[in-house]
Amino acid sequence: MLAVKDISKHFGTTAALDRVSLKLDRGQAVGFLGPNGAGKTTAMRAILGLIALDGGTITWDGQPIDAAMRSRIGYMPAERGMYPNMRVGEHVVYFAELAGLSRPAAEKAAERWLARVELSDRAMSKVQDLSSGNQQRVQLALALVHDPQLLVLDEPFSGLDPVAVEVLKEVLVERVAAGAALLFSSHQLDLVEDLTRYVVIIDRGQVVLSGDVDALRAGSADRYVDASFAAALPPEWAPPGEVISRTGNHVRLRVGAEVDGAGLAAQIRTGGQLVSYRYAPPELSEVFRDAVSGRGVASSIAGAPL
Amino acid sequence: MKHASRPAAKLLLVARREIRARARSRALRISTAVVVLMMLVVGVINRASHNDTTANSTIAVIGAIPPGFAATVEKIAATTGQQVIVLSNPLADEAAAASALRDGTVDAVVDAATSTLQFHTRVDPATAALISAAWGRADARQVAISLGLTPAQVDQVTAPPPLTVTTISPPKSENGLGRLVGMVAAVLLFFCVSTFGALVLTGVVEEKSSAVVEILLSHVRAHVLLAGKVLGIGTIALAQFAVFVVAGLASLKISGTSVPTAVWVSLPTTMGWFIGGFALYSMLFALAGSLVSRQEDAQAASAPITIVFVVAYLLVFLVSGNPGATAPTILSMVPPLAPLLMPLRMATGSAAVWQVAVAAALLIGAIYGVLRAAGAVYATTLLHRGSRISWGQALRRTAPPAITD
């Protein structure tokens, strides 16, 4: 189990990380969310031991992460990085060997992973001759070739075409099912929800929200109402709540979670004949936006804190 | 799955990758081939000019040659190591002589009738002196015979007992050769460090400027990574050096020059200093590379090292006249200077064993120290993107290395 506890890191006077904590079990995936510059990359680098922390601890199964453990982490940095002049096959074998695999094992693993990311036919090509999407597939193979126990992937989906996104999703689901722990960051929240129910949202170096996605949504102080009417809404009609959008015969409203559902529905019906009506907690993207814009939401609202 | 994490195994992995990447470089192959070709061409040219300048002259005569002239010429020539052949068939006239000189079948023509010695375009003073002496002696012989002396008396007059030539102390050629060995070693090290040290520098910056280093450092510690790089590039440098040595020997063989034994004797220790010097300066270049994150800054960061290296190189020529004096003795034990000065002092026989030992120990210590410093700087400045970090800043920042185990 990965346990990040109260880690802090300052660059000059800016706090890149301010007492950040998170936990991650084997066989669990956690989405690491936050706006640009929130501290996601810094936290991930800290897990890899790439930066010296000002405070806090990072442990795996209760032990500080040493060189041997670091070799069991699969890491994909935010900026992609490979040797442009190396051949794809050699490159994957080299990193497998660096992670401690014997040469035959490394060659076998490289072959398997290149097949998995559908690049077997490019093994003899130089990395620089691949398209950027294909380079990213190689980058994924580099992170996975040594069968890591912990995956730390910084923006693994950025720049991938839809086919590659599907391949990556499949691979990650499979690794997690096989018992690997996965920490990944992404700005594509729908992808995050496809992969995991657990998220940690970080903003300006601090964890602002963490937990099960459904619990976070349910725990929000807001509810959203989407209503479509048979005819255009009369201009003078006053909807019961804050209007998010209002177009022709559709309206989207925000109301407080404490508002009585039955009374609300009755008020909505005053706008005309309803075609559809939906009352729901905010989407993850809305939870995220609210959390990082500082609209008071208590952290770790529900469920086991991560 | 087995996860070995022995640093030595990783060092060799890094070195192997480096060797493969560099050996594949077309620029390296072409430059090596060009130098080898040049060396062989120099050998061939030397051989050709050798035949021109070695005293292997052919002399022709017009008219009646005084008896004994040819024998006298050959006898005198032998004492100076020259070989001069006097053609037994005299030429018909001056026109025949001119054409023989022009087409190079003879180097000089003696005209007995007019007592002249004729060359083609340039007078060869050695041959001229030799012919004059032989001519004079042959003339004296004829005069002596015409005066009625017996052949024995004639010999006494015309062939005085030869002088025995000696010197009062043995020649100093050993020291001259030692100086030459020292200087050649310095030139080779200079060439090698300039070429391959730059490769280390750009190689380190290439990795650092890309995120590949983030993955690398999750598997390998910074100083192991740097040492592997220097080892790999150093192996390529040594391989190229070996190719040059073989080509150089082939060139000497072609030109017909023999290599003095003293050179062979000092070869192993000179090689040792060569490797040590290469290691130290490459490590320093790796340290300089660790300070920057962009290729544009690499040259500026390595400037102090280049300056020290050039000064050390020039010192070799400065002290070569008296390598045993106090200043060279002390300087030759200072790590950055030792690899350049020690081969000279050892080859000239002016270095005491303890001085060599001290210099070697300090050099090895310095290599290790620079390696660890470079590793620490590398790890701390790893994620520093942008402007160059000054040497002072780097040393202050280096206190806690990020990667610990």
XYZ file of C-alpha atoms in Angstrom:
711
model
C 0.000 0.000 0.000
C 1.214 3.465 -0.918
C 0.860 5.966 1.896
C 1.672 9.601 1.260
C 1.486 11.501 4.511
C 1.618 15.262 4.968
C 4.195 15.910 2.279
C 5.261 19.521 1.749
C 7.517 21.142 -0.788
C 8.293 24.804 -1.278
C 9.881 26.394 -4.311
C 11.067 29.719 -3.016
C 8.052 31.257 -1.319
C 5.438 29.238 -3.238
C 4.129 26.097 -1.617
C 4.001 23.485 -4.372
C 2.762 20.908 -1.878
C 1.225 21.750 1.472
C 0.682 18.740 3.734
C -0.663 16.514 0.990
C -1.813 13.033 2.023
C -3.254 10.134 0.067
C -3.502 6.375 0.288
C -3.566 3.796 -2.442
C -4.073 0.050 -2.073
C -3.019 -2.799 -4.292
C -5.694 -3.376 -6.891
C -6.983 0.163 -6.515
C -6.938 3.032 -8.978
C -6.988 6.652 -7.884
C -7.499 9.611 -10.173
C -5.358 12.562 -9.218
C -7.136 15.725 -10.289
C -6.331 19.371 -10.134
C -5.889 22.424 -12.342
C -2.551 23.134 -14.012
C 0.084 24.044 -11.458
C -1.855 22.508 -8.575
C 1.026 20.247 -7.554
C 0.095 16.905 -9.147
C 3.374 16.508 -11.010
C 5.402 17.572 -7.991
C 3.604 15.011 -5.812
C 4.199 12.260 -8.360
C 7.875 13.168 -8.653
C 8.096 13.075 -4.873
C 6.773 9.503 -4.874
C 9.550 8.590 -7.331
C 12.119 10.282 -5.083
C 12.981 12.785 -7.790
C 12.680 15.799 -5.497
C 13.703 16.333 -1.907
C 10.709 17.042 0.328
C 10.565 19.726 2.999
C 8.407 17.472 5.165
C 6.187 14.433 5.292
C 6.705 10.774 4.486
C 6.041 8.467 1.566
C 5.940 4.739 2.258
C 5.117 1.497 0.487
C 3.835 -1.207 2.848
C 5.098 0.902 5.721
C 8.664 1.149 4.404
C 10.251 4.259 2.882
C 10.585 3.837 -0.884
C 14.157 2.680 -1.556
C 16.014 1.932 -4.781
C 14.646 -1.612 -4.950
C 11.063 -0.419 -4.578
C 11.604 2.407 -7.069
C 12.447 -0.241 -9.659
C 8.984 -1.715 -9.111
C 7.253 1.544 -9.951
C 6.059 2.171 -13.466
C 6.405 5.876 -14.135
C 5.232 8.016 -16.998
C 6.412 11.617 -16.628
C 4.230 14.520 -17.714
C 6.693 15.513 -20.390
C 7.381 12.487 -22.487
C 11.004 11.491 -22.600
C 12.882 8.910 -24.627
C 16.162 8.621 -26.521
C 15.139 9.797 -29.998
C 17.930 7.840 -31.700
C 17.271 4.489 -30.071
C 15.292 1.786 -31.767
C 11.899 1.176 -30.204
C 12.585 -2.474 -29.336
C 16.028 -1.771 -27.865
C 14.629 1.103 -25.866
C 11.978 -1.017 -24.172
C 14.482 -3.824 -23.502
C 16.963 -1.312 -22.042
C 14.468 0.064 -19.540
C 13.329 -3.433 -18.590
C 16.945 -4.363 -17.891
C 17.508 -1.175 -15.903
C 14.515 -2.152 -13.790
C 16.319 -5.393 -13.000
C 15.093 -7.940 -15.525
C 17.597 -10.363 -17.025
C 18.264 -9.895 -20.724
C 16.107 -12.814 -21.930
C 13.266 -11.795 -19.605
C 13.575 -8.181 -20.732
C 13.435 -9.183 -24.392
C 10.365 -11.325 -23.810
C 8.608 -8.605 -21.819
C 9.440 -5.983 -24.443
C 8.055 -8.171 -27.186
C 4.873 -8.762 -25.199
C 4.328 -5.095 -24.400
C 5.050 -3.864 -27.895
C 2.402 -6.305 -29.095
C 0.056 -5.058 -26.399
C 0.375 -1.430 -27.547
C 0.153 -2.616 -31.172
C 3.651 -1.561 -32.212
C 5.298 -4.939 -32.865
C 5.998 -3.971 -36.461
C 7.842 -0.815 -35.404
C 10.353 -2.469 -33.073
C 13.227 -1.714 -35.451
C 12.223 1.900 -36.088
C 13.955 4.751 -34.360
C 11.825 6.427 -31.706
C 12.090 9.787 -33.486
C 10.582 8.303 -36.645
C 7.324 7.463 -34.856
C 4.304 9.744 -34.744
C 3.767 11.449 -31.407
C 0.808 9.190 -30.654
C 2.898 6.101 -31.298
C 5.746 7.529 -29.238
C 3.295 7.775 -26.407
C 2.414 4.110 -26.809
C 6.132 3.346 -26.493
C 6.229 5.517 -23.393
C 3.448 3.393 -21.929
C 5.348 0.205 -22.760
C 8.394 1.701 -20.974
C 6.304 2.299 -17.865
C 4.806 -1.193 -17.849
C 7.490 -3.482 -19.237
C 8.914 -4.496 -15.850
C 5.517 -5.515 -14.464
C 5.424 -2.792 -11.793
C 3.467 -3.070 -8.557
C 2.763 0.645 -8.482
C 1.905 2.723 -11.522
C 2.407 6.476 -11.379
C 1.190 7.977 -14.637
C 1.234 11.727 -15.172
C -1.372 12.663 -17.811
C -1.219 9.298 -19.583
C -4.142 10.115 -21.878
C -3.040 13.497 -23.158
C -2.288 13.491 -26.852
C -3.700 10.021 -27.504
C -6.134 9.277 -30.304
C -9.417 7.557 -29.323
C -8.121 4.107 -30.334
C -5.021 4.503 -28.221
C -7.136 5.776 -25.335
C -9.149 2.543 -25.467
C -5.961 0.437 -25.547
C -4.542 2.336 -22.583
C -7.773 2.051 -20.607
C -7.920 -1.680 -21.225
C -4.313 -2.149 -20.194
C -4.755 -0.159 -17.004
C -7.964 -1.963 -15.982
C -6.139 -5.234 -16.550
C -3.119 -4.206 -14.471
C -5.293 -3.020 -11.607
C -7.303 -6.252 -11.758
C -3.979 -8.089 -11.566
C -3.247 -6.299 -8.296
C -1.255 -3.239 -9.287
C -1.880 0.075 -7.547
C -2.547 2.918 -10.008
C -2.217 6.636 -9.429
C -2.881 8.712 -12.523
C -3.628 12.310 -13.301
C -5.903 13.544 -16.050
C -7.901 16.523 -17.140
C -10.358 14.296 -18.971
C -12.781 13.584 -16.143
C -14.956 11.178 -18.139
C -11.880 9.001 -18.629
C -11.182 9.180 -14.922
C -14.687 7.933 -14.139
C -14.263 5.084 -16.629
C -11.253 3.867 -14.696
C -11.959 4.508 -11.063
C -14.443 5.475 -8.367
C -11.719 7.161 -6.320
C -10.332 10.621 -6.846
C -8.083 13.054 -5.032
C -8.547 16.678 -6.004
C -5.656 19.011 -5.321
C -5.490 22.771 -5.694
C -2.639 25.156 -4.943
C -0.697 22.396 -3.224
C -3.508 21.290 -0.957
C -5.908 18.364 -1.119
C -9.322 19.991 -1.376
C -11.431 16.889 -1.865
C -10.907 13.163 -1.849
C -13.003 10.031 -1.797
C -15.470 7.936 -3.771
C -16.821 9.819 -6.790
C -20.486 8.991 -6.000
C -20.067 9.955 -2.373
C -18.416 13.221 -3.395
C -21.235 13.978 -5.764
C -23.900 13.073 -3.178
C -22.045 15.045 -0.544
C -22.215 18.218 -2.559
C -24.437 20.999 -1.231
C -25.845 21.403 -4.742
C -28.360 19.558 -6.860
C -28.960 20.113 -10.540
C -32.297 20.056 -12.291
C -32.614 19.553 -16.053
C -36.089 20.078 -17.437
C -37.351 20.005 -21.032
C -40.805 21.291 -21.926
C -43.152 20.569 -24.838
C -43.294 24.253 -25.741
C -40.974 27.217 -25.393
C -40.838 28.613 -21.858
C -42.825 31.782 -21.296
C -40.344 34.632 -20.833
C -42.037 35.801 -17.648
C -41.713 32.354 -15.973
C -39.447 32.480 -12.910
C -37.700 29.159 -12.247
C -37.218 27.974 -8.636
C -33.425 28.141 -8.305
C -30.266 29.543 -9.818
C -30.377 29.359 -13.626
C -27.316 27.724 -15.125
C -28.666 27.781 -18.678
C -31.979 28.555 -20.313
C -32.572 27.952 -24.019
C -35.966 27.767 -25.761
C -37.780 24.925 -24.060
C -34.924 23.707 -21.830
C -33.668 24.937 -18.480
C -30.844 23.841 -16.175
C -30.992 24.930 -12.564
C -28.907 24.684 -9.425
C -30.710 24.261 -6.128
C -29.668 23.440 -2.614
C -29.461 19.762 -1.642
C -31.845 20.447 1.246
C -34.664 21.647 -1.052
C -37.732 19.342 -0.908
C -37.890 17.262 -4.132
C -41.677 17.030 -4.419
C -42.210 20.755 -3.956
C -39.450 21.516 -6.468
C -41.043 19.286 -9.128
C -44.389 20.980 -8.603
C -42.816 24.403 -9.081
C -41.041 23.280 -12.262
C -44.354 22.101 -13.730
C -45.620 25.669 -13.628
C -43.360 26.325 -16.659
C -45.437 24.132 -18.953
C -45.897 20.495 -19.935
C -42.759 18.506 -19.035
C -41.107 16.233 -21.604
C -38.230 15.171 -19.346
C -37.170 15.939 -15.834
C -33.894 15.080 -14.149
C -32.833 15.808 -10.584
C -29.255 14.779 -9.763
C -26.164 15.618 -7.764
C -23.418 17.454 -9.700
C -21.253 15.667 -12.254
C -17.662 14.962 -11.285
C -16.631 17.876 -13.484
C -18.909 20.177 -11.483
C -17.672 18.811 -8.187
C -14.160 19.405 -9.457
C -14.851 22.945 -10.606
C -16.490 23.871 -7.352
C -13.707 22.341 -5.311
C -10.897 24.138 -7.066
C -12.667 27.454 -7.302
C -12.853 27.425 -3.544
C -16.626 27.226 -3.095
C -16.670 25.836 0.386
C -16.882 22.087 0.183
C -15.633 20.076 3.105
C -12.882 17.668 2.148
C -13.344 13.936 2.490
C -17.071 14.320 2.770
C -18.018 10.710 2.791
C -16.697 7.206 2.554
C -13.296 6.068 3.682
C -10.851 8.944 3.411
C -8.127 8.204 0.923
C 9.880 -11.582 -11.297
C 13.492 -11.019 -10.304
C 14.452 -7.455 -9.609
C 18.206 -7.134 -9.329
C 19.424 -3.711 -8.364
C 23.181 -4.088 -8.182
C 24.776 -0.769 -9.135
C 27.612 -2.513 -11.017
C 25.151 -4.300 -13.290
C 23.334 -1.043 -14.003
C 26.634 0.758 -14.610
C 27.450 -1.768 -17.326
C 23.959 -1.497 -18.800
C 24.281 2.265 -19.083
C 27.786 1.945 -20.539
C 26.628 -0.643 -23.060
C 23.803 1.568 -24.286
C 26.247 4.441 -24.634
C 28.715 2.327 -26.626
C 25.999 1.124 -28.984
C 24.571 4.582 -29.499
C 28.000 6.090 -30.207
C 29.349 3.241 -32.311
C 26.356 3.679 -34.581
C 27.309 7.311 -35.188
C 28.282 7.823 -38.791
C 30.290 10.944 -37.917
C 32.541 8.931 -35.604
C 33.107 6.187 -38.160
C 33.885 8.626 -40.938
C 36.240 10.783 -38.850
C 38.086 7.671 -37.657
C 38.413 6.365 -41.211
C 39.676 9.739 -42.441
C 42.379 9.933 -39.747
C 43.483 6.334 -40.422
C 43.653 7.055 -44.128
C 45.693 10.217 -43.488
C 48.134 8.294 -41.298
C 48.660 5.665 -43.983
C 49.083 8.323 -46.671
C 51.707 10.060 -44.514
C 53.510 6.710 -44.270
C 53.503 6.295 -48.025
C 54.673 9.873 -48.587
C 57.441 9.423 -46.039
C 58.618 6.308 -47.782
C 58.709 8.069 -51.128
C 60.607 11.078 -49.811
C 62.834 8.730 -47.834
C 64.142 7.307 -51.109
C 64.833 10.826 -52.310
C 66.791 12.030 -49.357
C 68.676 8.934 -48.265
C 72.119 9.237 -49.710
C 71.576 6.926 -52.564
C 73.090 8.881 -55.371
C 74.258 7.865 -58.763
C 77.149 9.709 -60.314
C 78.137 9.640 -63.997
C 81.370 10.767 -65.542
C 82.352 12.359 -68.878
C 85.795 11.681 -70.230
C 88.621 9.732 -68.656
C 88.136 9.060 -64.975
C 91.263 8.979 -62.843
C 91.877 5.370 -61.792
C 90.686 4.595 -58.239
C 88.144 7.440 -58.274
C 85.097 5.183 -58.068
C 86.616 3.115 -55.264
C 87.575 6.220 -53.293
C 84.105 7.716 -53.652
C 82.498 4.545 -52.320
C 84.990 4.324 -49.454
C 84.386 7.891 -48.273
C 80.630 7.530 -48.732
C 80.628 4.461 -46.527
C 82.102 6.422 -43.576
C 79.132 8.838 -43.614
C 76.502 6.173 -44.148
C 75.827 7.227 -47.695
C 75.696 5.055 -50.726
C 77.099 6.559 -53.857
C 77.474 4.629 -57.049
C 79.776 5.792 -59.809
C 78.622 4.471 -63.156
C 81.407 2.577 -64.879
C 80.374 3.607 -68.402
C 81.278 7.250 -69.041
C 78.746 9.426 -70.827
C 79.447 10.551 -74.378
C 79.179 14.328 -74.039
C 77.592 17.208 -72.209
C 74.291 16.775 -74.011
C 74.026 13.172 -72.838
C 74.895 14.331 -69.296
C 72.201 17.007 -69.370
C 69.521 14.577 -70.485
C 70.590 11.996 -67.864
C 70.376 14.680 -65.137
C 67.035 15.875 -66.392
C 65.350 12.482 -66.484
C 66.830 11.613 -63.073
C 68.834 8.533 -64.014
C 71.872 10.211 -62.470
C 72.077 12.745 -59.615
C 75.362 14.396 -60.594
C 77.878 14.370 -63.437
C 81.642 14.824 -63.152
C 83.317 16.253 -66.281
C 86.931 15.108 -66.187
C 88.021 17.410 -69.007
C 86.786 20.645 -67.424
C 86.962 19.445 -63.785
C 83.334 20.368 -63.098
C 80.608 18.767 -61.018
C 77.129 19.288 -62.359
C 73.741 18.830 -60.640
C 70.257 19.143 -62.090
C 68.543 22.035 -60.248
C 70.005 22.000 -56.784
C 73.477 21.342 -55.444
C 73.490 18.536 -52.873
C 76.274 19.800 -50.562
C 76.991 16.374 -49.022
C 77.475 14.743 -52.389
C 79.458 17.718 -53.642
C 81.851 17.564 -50.680
C 82.239 13.838 -51.081
C 82.967 13.994 -54.798
C 85.383 16.904 -54.349
C 87.327 15.009 -51.704
C 87.490 11.850 -53.825
C 88.413 13.860 -56.901
C 91.198 15.606 -55.046
C 92.528 12.350 -53.700
C 92.423 10.647 -57.123
C 94.225 13.642 -58.601
C 96.887 13.540 -55.887
C 97.336 9.836 -56.594
C 98.006 10.518 -60.274
C 100.468 13.260 -59.437
C 102.241 10.946 -56.981
C 102.489 8.182 -59.591
C 103.787 10.628 -62.172
C 106.484 11.690 -59.681
C 107.637 8.040 -59.580
C 106.455 6.844 -56.181
C 105.830 3.147 -55.663
C 102.183 2.023 -55.257
C 102.790 1.516 -51.504
C 104.127 5.036 -51.191
C 101.216 6.339 -53.214
C 98.821 4.661 -50.783
C 100.587 6.261 -47.845
C 100.205 9.669 -49.395
C 96.633 9.350 -50.612
C 95.015 7.143 -47.978
C 95.961 8.328 -44.513
C 94.842 6.144 -41.575
C 91.198 6.915 -40.725
C 90.261 9.009 -37.673
C 88.509 7.329 -34.791
C 85.433 9.372 -33.868
C 84.219 9.519 -30.226
C 82.382 11.850 -27.771
C 83.410 12.722 -24.212
C 80.007 11.723 -22.694
C 77.181 9.424 -23.883
C 74.504 11.076 -25.996
C 71.441 12.731 -24.381
C 69.098 11.244 -26.914
C 67.218 9.271 -24.146
C 65.940 12.490 -22.591
C 65.046 13.973 -25.913
C 63.028 10.897 -26.688
C 61.377 11.012 -23.253
C 60.342 14.599 -23.856
C 58.937 13.605 -27.189
C 56.960 10.726 -25.622
C 55.603 13.096 -22.950
C 54.544 15.683 -25.483
C 52.963 13.193 -27.853
C 51.034 11.713 -24.908
C 49.820 15.205 -23.994
C 48.740 15.935 -27.551
C 46.824 12.646 -27.770
C 45.090 13.213 -24.441
C 44.220 16.738 -25.524
C 42.726 15.476 -28.765
C 40.814 12.705 -27.018
C 39.397 14.831 -24.194
C 38.434 17.624 -26.591
C 36.494 15.204 -28.778
C 34.984 12.776 -26.309
C 34.707 15.101 -23.329
C 32.390 17.184 -25.478
C 30.351 14.046 -26.163
C 30.007 13.434 -22.426
C 28.919 17.036 -21.925
C 26.284 17.014 -24.658
C 25.169 13.509 -23.715
C 24.496 14.525 -20.118
C 22.627 17.651 -21.183
C 20.656 15.704 -23.802
C 19.311 13.407 -21.102
C 18.774 16.181 -18.603
C 16.883 18.359 -21.046
C 14.422 15.538 -21.666
C 12.059 13.813 -19.278
C 13.832 10.537 -20.029
C 15.991 11.362 -17.048
C 12.983 11.177 -14.725
C 12.438 7.546 -15.656
C 16.156 6.784 -15.651
C 16.619 8.103 -12.152
C 13.771 5.969 -10.882
C 15.923 2.966 -11.846
C 19.524 4.181 -11.539
C 21.235 6.527 -9.133
C 22.623 9.687 -10.688
C 26.308 8.956 -10.108
C 25.942 5.442 -11.533
C 24.259 6.924 -14.582
C 27.079 9.439 -15.047
C 29.818 6.876 -14.438
C 28.199 4.543 -16.969
C 28.089 7.311 -19.516
C 31.767 8.166 -19.014
C 32.707 4.468 -19.092
C 30.794 3.909 -22.325
C 32.130 6.963 -24.107
C 35.601 6.246 -22.687
C 35.492 2.745 -24.165
C 34.653 4.191 -27.560
C 37.480 6.717 -27.143
C 39.963 3.967 -26.240
C 38.808 1.817 -29.147
C 39.351 4.726 -31.521
C 42.714 5.371 -29.872
C 43.715 1.711 -30.400
C 42.738 1.961 -34.060
C 44.931 5.075 -34.361
C 47.874 3.353 -32.656
C 47.639 0.402 -35.044
C 47.336 2.780 -38.005
C 50.290 4.783 -36.665
C 52.440 1.657 -36.390
C 51.408 0.599 -39.877
C 52.328 4.061 -41.113
C 55.765 3.842 -39.501
C 56.242 0.390 -40.974
C 55.322 1.666 -44.441
C 57.689 4.621 -44.147
C 60.454 2.295 -42.961
C 61.027 4.036 -39.602
C 61.689 1.894 -36.551
C 60.175 2.703 -33.142
C 62.779 3.009 -30.354
C 62.393 0.517 -27.487
C 62.099 3.352 -24.956
C 58.733 4.233 -26.457
C 57.420 0.701 -25.882
C 58.708 0.719 -22.312
C 56.822 3.895 -21.391
C 53.652 2.858 -23.229
C 51.859 1.014 -20.351
C 52.290 3.799 -17.768
C 51.469 6.454 -20.353
C 48.271 4.557 -21.140
C 47.444 4.473 -17.432
C 47.758 8.251 -17.167
C 45.826 8.613 -20.370
C 42.892 6.649 -18.976
C 43.038 8.460 -15.629
C 43.181 11.852 -17.325
C 40.319 10.998 -19.607
C 38.235 9.778 -16.660
C 38.880 12.916 -14.584
C 38.163 15.393 -17.352
C 35.107 13.465 -18.579
C 33.743 13.464 -15.032
C 34.326 17.205 -14.836
C 32.453 17.626 -18.116
C 29.654 15.470 -16.693
C 29.573 17.761 -13.671
C 29.377 20.803 -15.959
C 26.568 19.134 -17.899
C 24.727 18.543 -14.637
C 24.602 22.284 -14.042
C 22.599 23.099 -17.135
C 19.338 22.006 -18.667
C 19.839 23.326 -22.192
C 22.494 22.637 -24.805
C 22.974 26.382 -25.338
C 24.325 26.741 -21.806
C 26.620 23.730 -21.929
C 29.628 25.518 -23.407
C 29.514 28.306 -20.824
C 29.251 25.839 -17.955
C 32.235 23.845 -19.188
C 34.434 26.902 -19.821
C 36.285 26.706 -16.455
C 37.203 23.070 -17.126
C 38.386 23.841 -20.627
C 40.582 26.632 -19.285
C 42.191 24.368 -16.661
C 42.714 21.699 -19.295
C 44.372 24.051 -21.772
C 46.630 25.466 -19.032
C 47.642 21.926 -18.023
C 48.322 21.125 -21.669
C 50.492 24.197 -22.183
C 52.399 23.462 -18.967
C 53.686 20.250 -20.567
C 55.536 22.274 -23.188
C 56.607 24.872 -20.651
C 58.282 22.410 -18.282
C 59.498 19.926 -20.891
C 62.939 21.578 -20.813
C 63.437 20.769 -17.143
C 60.795 18.346 -15.908
C 62.765 17.493 -12.774
C 62.703 21.000 -11.234
C 60.736 21.750 -8.053
C 57.744 23.438 -9.648
C 57.028 20.682 -12.208
C 57.528 18.089 -9.460
C 54.844 19.653 -7.269
C 52.510 20.473 -10.157
C 52.730 16.933 -11.517
C 51.053 15.626 -8.368
C 48.037 17.972 -8.634
C 45.151 15.862 -10.007
C 44.073 17.967 -13.024
C 47.715 18.407 -14.088
C 49.088 14.948 -13.270
C 47.744 13.082 -16.333
C 49.550 15.561 -18.583
C 52.762 16.184 -16.632
C 53.458 12.730 -15.183
C 53.944 10.872 -18.494
C 56.545 13.497 -19.428
C 58.332 13.273 -16.082
C 58.261 9.480 -16.097
C 59.429 9.173 -19.702
C 62.331 11.536 -18.995
C 63.180 9.584 -15.869
C 62.747 12.557 -13.541
C 59.833 11.254 -11.439
C 60.478 9.418 -8.182
C 58.331 6.372 -7.441
C 56.688 8.026 -4.429
C 55.726 11.026 -6.524
C 54.067 8.759 -9.056
C 52.227 6.941 -6.269
C 51.015 10.177 -4.661
C 49.892 11.579 -8.007
C 48.018 8.368 -8.880
C 46.310 8.184 -5.477
C 45.230 11.838 -5.634
C 43.987 11.385 -9.194
C 41.854 8.358 -8.308
C 40.485 10.187 -5.275
C 39.672 13.216 -7.400
C 37.876 11.109 -10.021
C 35.706 9.542 -7.336
C 35.065 12.890 -5.643
C 34.038 14.582 -8.870
C 31.798 11.613 -9.702
C 29.924 11.870 -6.415
C 29.680 15.647 -6.661
C 28.370 15.385 -10.219
C 25.798 12.801 -9.125
C 24.583 15.009 -6.278
C 24.393 18.109 -8.484
C 22.636 16.101 -11.163
C 19.986 14.828 -8.758
C 19.335 18.226 -7.195
C 19.275 20.242 -10.390
C 17.398 17.557 -12.273
C 14.070 19.318 -12.438
C 15.528 22.755 -12.704
C 14.389 23.938 -16.103
C 15.570 27.158 -17.576
C 18.591 29.240 -16.781
C 21.997 27.872 -15.962
C 22.866 27.299 -12.339
C 26.207 28.811 -11.358
C 28.914 26.622 -9.884
C 28.510 28.362 -6.550
C 24.743 27.928 -6.455
C 25.045 24.271 -7.315
C 27.477 23.607 -4.483
C 25.221 25.374 -1.992
C 22.135 23.548 -3.189
C 23.744 20.187 -3.221
C 23.439 19.647 0.513
C 20.629 17.037 0.633
C 20.526 14.719 -2.363
C 16.964 13.946 -3.350
C 17.481 10.294 -4.024
C 18.461 8.327 -1.000
C 18.653 4.665 -0.290
